[in-house]
C-alpha cells in the first residue's frame, strides 16, 4: 500500500501509516514515523507480528555509506513502537 501524500503533510502521513500498521497491511511504501526526527521509510513489509523495513537506494548494490541511514530508520521506527522482525536493509 502506497501512502501517496505530500512530504509536508506530516501529520496525515503519520496517521495513514499508523492506520495501515494497525490493520496489519502486508507492505507499506512511504511509511512515515516521527520520534524526535521525521523519518519516511521506503518500504515496511509485514512479517509475523512485526515489519521488515527496507530503504530503497538508487545504487546497484549495498554500500557502507547506507548503514547510518538504515540505522536511523530502525531507531525511529522502534521509538514509534514498530517491531522490526529482521535488520533493515537497502535495495
mmCIF file of C-alpha atoms in Angstrom:
data_model
loop_
_atom_site.group_PDB
_atom_site.id
_atom_site.type_symbol
_atom_site.label_atom_id
_atom_site.label_comp_id
_atom_site.label_asym_id
_atom_site.label_seq_id
_atom_site.Cartn_x
_atom_site.Cartn_y
_atom_site.Cartn_z
ATOM 1 C CA UNK A 1 0.000 0.000 0.000
ATOM 2 C CA UNK A 2 1.418 3.376 -1.022
ATOM 3 C CA UNK A 3 0.937 6.392 1.223
ATOM 4 C CA UNK A 4 0.649 8.931 -1.574
ATOM 5 C CA UNK A 5 0.609 12.177 0.354
ATOM 6 C CA UNK A 6 2.861 15.247 0.106
ATOM 7 C CA UNK A 7 6.047 15.088 2.203
ATOM 8 C CA UNK A 8 4.979 18.226 4.086
ATOM 9 C CA UNK A 9 1.672 16.605 5.181
ATOM 10 C CA UNK A 10 3.458 15.059 8.154
ATOM 11 C CA UNK A 11 0.530 14.527 10.500
ATOM 12 C CA UNK A 12 -1.558 12.960 7.742
ATOM 13 C CA UNK A 13 1.350 10.711 6.668
ATOM 14 C CA UNK A 14 1.900 9.528 10.253
ATOM 15 C CA UNK A 15 -1.835 8.914 10.750
ATOM 16 C CA UNK A 16 -2.065 6.954 7.486
ATOM 17 C CA UNK A 17 0.980 4.885 8.473
ATOM 18 C CA UNK A 18 -0.467 4.086 11.907
ATOM 19 C CA UNK A 19 -3.821 3.105 10.370
ATOM 20 C CA UNK A 20 -2.121 0.714 7.923
ATOM 21 C CA UNK A 21 0.130 -0.747 10.647
ATOM 22 C CA UNK A 22 -2.863 -1.316 12.929
ATOM 23 C CA UNK A 23 -4.700 -3.027 10.059
ATOM 24 C CA UNK A 24 -1.747 -5.397 9.530
ATOM 25 C CA UNK A 25 -1.114 -4.177 5.988
ATOM 26 C CA UNK A 26 1.367 -6.573 4.320
ATOM 27 C CA UNK A 27 3.599 -3.848 2.789
ATOM 28 C CA UNK A 28 3.634 -0.059 3.208
ATOM 29 C CA UNK A 29 5.525 2.241 0.864
ATOM 30 C CA UNK A 30 6.489 5.731 2.108
ATOM 31 C CA UNK A 31 5.658 4.758 5.711
ATOM 32 C CA UNK A 32 6.164 7.825 7.929
ATOM 33 C CA UNK A 33 7.376 7.809 11.535
ATOM 34 C CA UNK A 34 8.135 10.739 13.816
ATOM 35 C CA UNK A 35 10.151 10.325 17.011
ATOM 36 C CA UNK A 36 12.322 13.335 17.726
ATOM 37 C CA UNK A 37 13.043 13.404 13.994
ATOM 38 C CA UNK A 38 10.926 12.766 10.926
ATOM 39 C CA UNK A 39 11.623 9.586 9.013
ATOM 40 C CA UNK A 40 9.958 8.330 5.822
ATOM 41 C CA UNK A 41 10.769 4.714 5.105
ATOM 42 C CA UNK A 42 10.573 3.423 1.603
ATOM 43 C CA UNK A 43 9.049 0.068 2.474
ATOM 44 C CA UNK A 44 7.670 -1.633 5.578
ATOM 45 C CA UNK A 45 6.643 -5.230 4.900
ATOM 46 C CA UNK A 46 4.607 -7.233 7.415
ATOM 47 C CA UNK A 47 6.391 -10.284 8.869
ATOM 48 C CA UNK A 48 4.617 -12.110 11.671
ATOM 49 C CA UNK A 49 3.987 -9.637 14.492
ATOM 50 C CA UNK A 50 6.403 -7.038 13.116
ATOM 51 C CA UNK A 51 7.735 -5.427 9.956
ATOM 52 C CA UNK A 52 10.828 -5.741 7.776
ATOM 53 C CA UNK A 53 11.994 -2.230 6.868
ATOM 54 C CA UNK A 54 13.697 -1.607 3.531
ATOM 55 C CA UNK A 55 15.375 1.590 2.380
ATOM 56 C CA UNK A 56 15.441 1.899 -1.402
ATOM 57 C CA UNK A 57 18.597 3.436 -2.868
ATOM 58 C CA UNK A 58 19.432 4.282 -6.472
ATOM 59 C CA UNK A 59 22.502 2.080 -6.372
ATOM 60 C CA UNK A 60 23.371 -1.244 -7.912
ATOM 61 C CA UNK A 61 24.491 -2.690 -4.545
ATOM 62 C CA UNK A 62 24.526 -2.064 -0.791
ATOM 63 C CA UNK A 63 27.300 0.259 0.325
ATOM 64 C CA UNK A 64 28.850 1.100 3.690
ATOM 65 C CA UNK A 65 27.539 4.676 3.455
ATOM 66 C CA UNK A 66 23.966 3.295 3.536
ATOM 67 C CA UNK A 67 24.429 1.875 7.050
ATOM 68 C CA UNK A 68 23.831 5.116 9.024
ATOM 69 C CA UNK A 69 20.630 5.833 7.094
ATOM 70 C CA UNK A 70 19.292 2.335 7.737
ATOM 71 C CA UNK A 71 20.288 2.553 11.416
ATOM 72 C CA UNK A 72 18.315 5.784 11.822
ATOM 73 C CA UNK A 73 15.370 4.168 10.046
ATOM 74 C CA UNK A 74 15.356 1.265 12.511
ATOM 75 C CA UNK A 75 15.759 3.502 15.581
ATOM 76 C CA UNK A 76 12.956 5.887 14.651
ATOM 77 C CA UNK A 77 10.580 3.046 13.805
ATOM 78 C CA UNK A 78 11.382 1.338 17.132
ATOM 79 C CA UNK A 79 10.785 4.594 19.013
ATOM 80 C CA UNK A 80 7.350 4.714 17.384
ATOM 81 C CA UNK A 81 6.531 1.205 18.578
ATOM 82 C CA UNK A 82 7.133 -0.638 15.296
ATOM 83 C CA UNK A 83 8.686 -4.039 15.898
ATOM 84 C CA UNK A 84 11.363 -4.858 13.343
ATOM 85 C CA UNK A 85 11.462 -8.595 12.603
ATOM 86 C CA UNK A 86 14.799 -8.539 10.753
ATOM 87 C CA UNK A 87 17.571 -5.988 10.487
ATOM 88 C CA UNK A 88 16.624 -3.259 7.990
ATOM 89 C CA UNK A 89 18.246 -3.469 4.575
ATOM 90 C CA UNK A 90 18.862 -1.419 1.471
ATOM 91 C CA UNK A 91 17.875 -2.329 -2.055
#
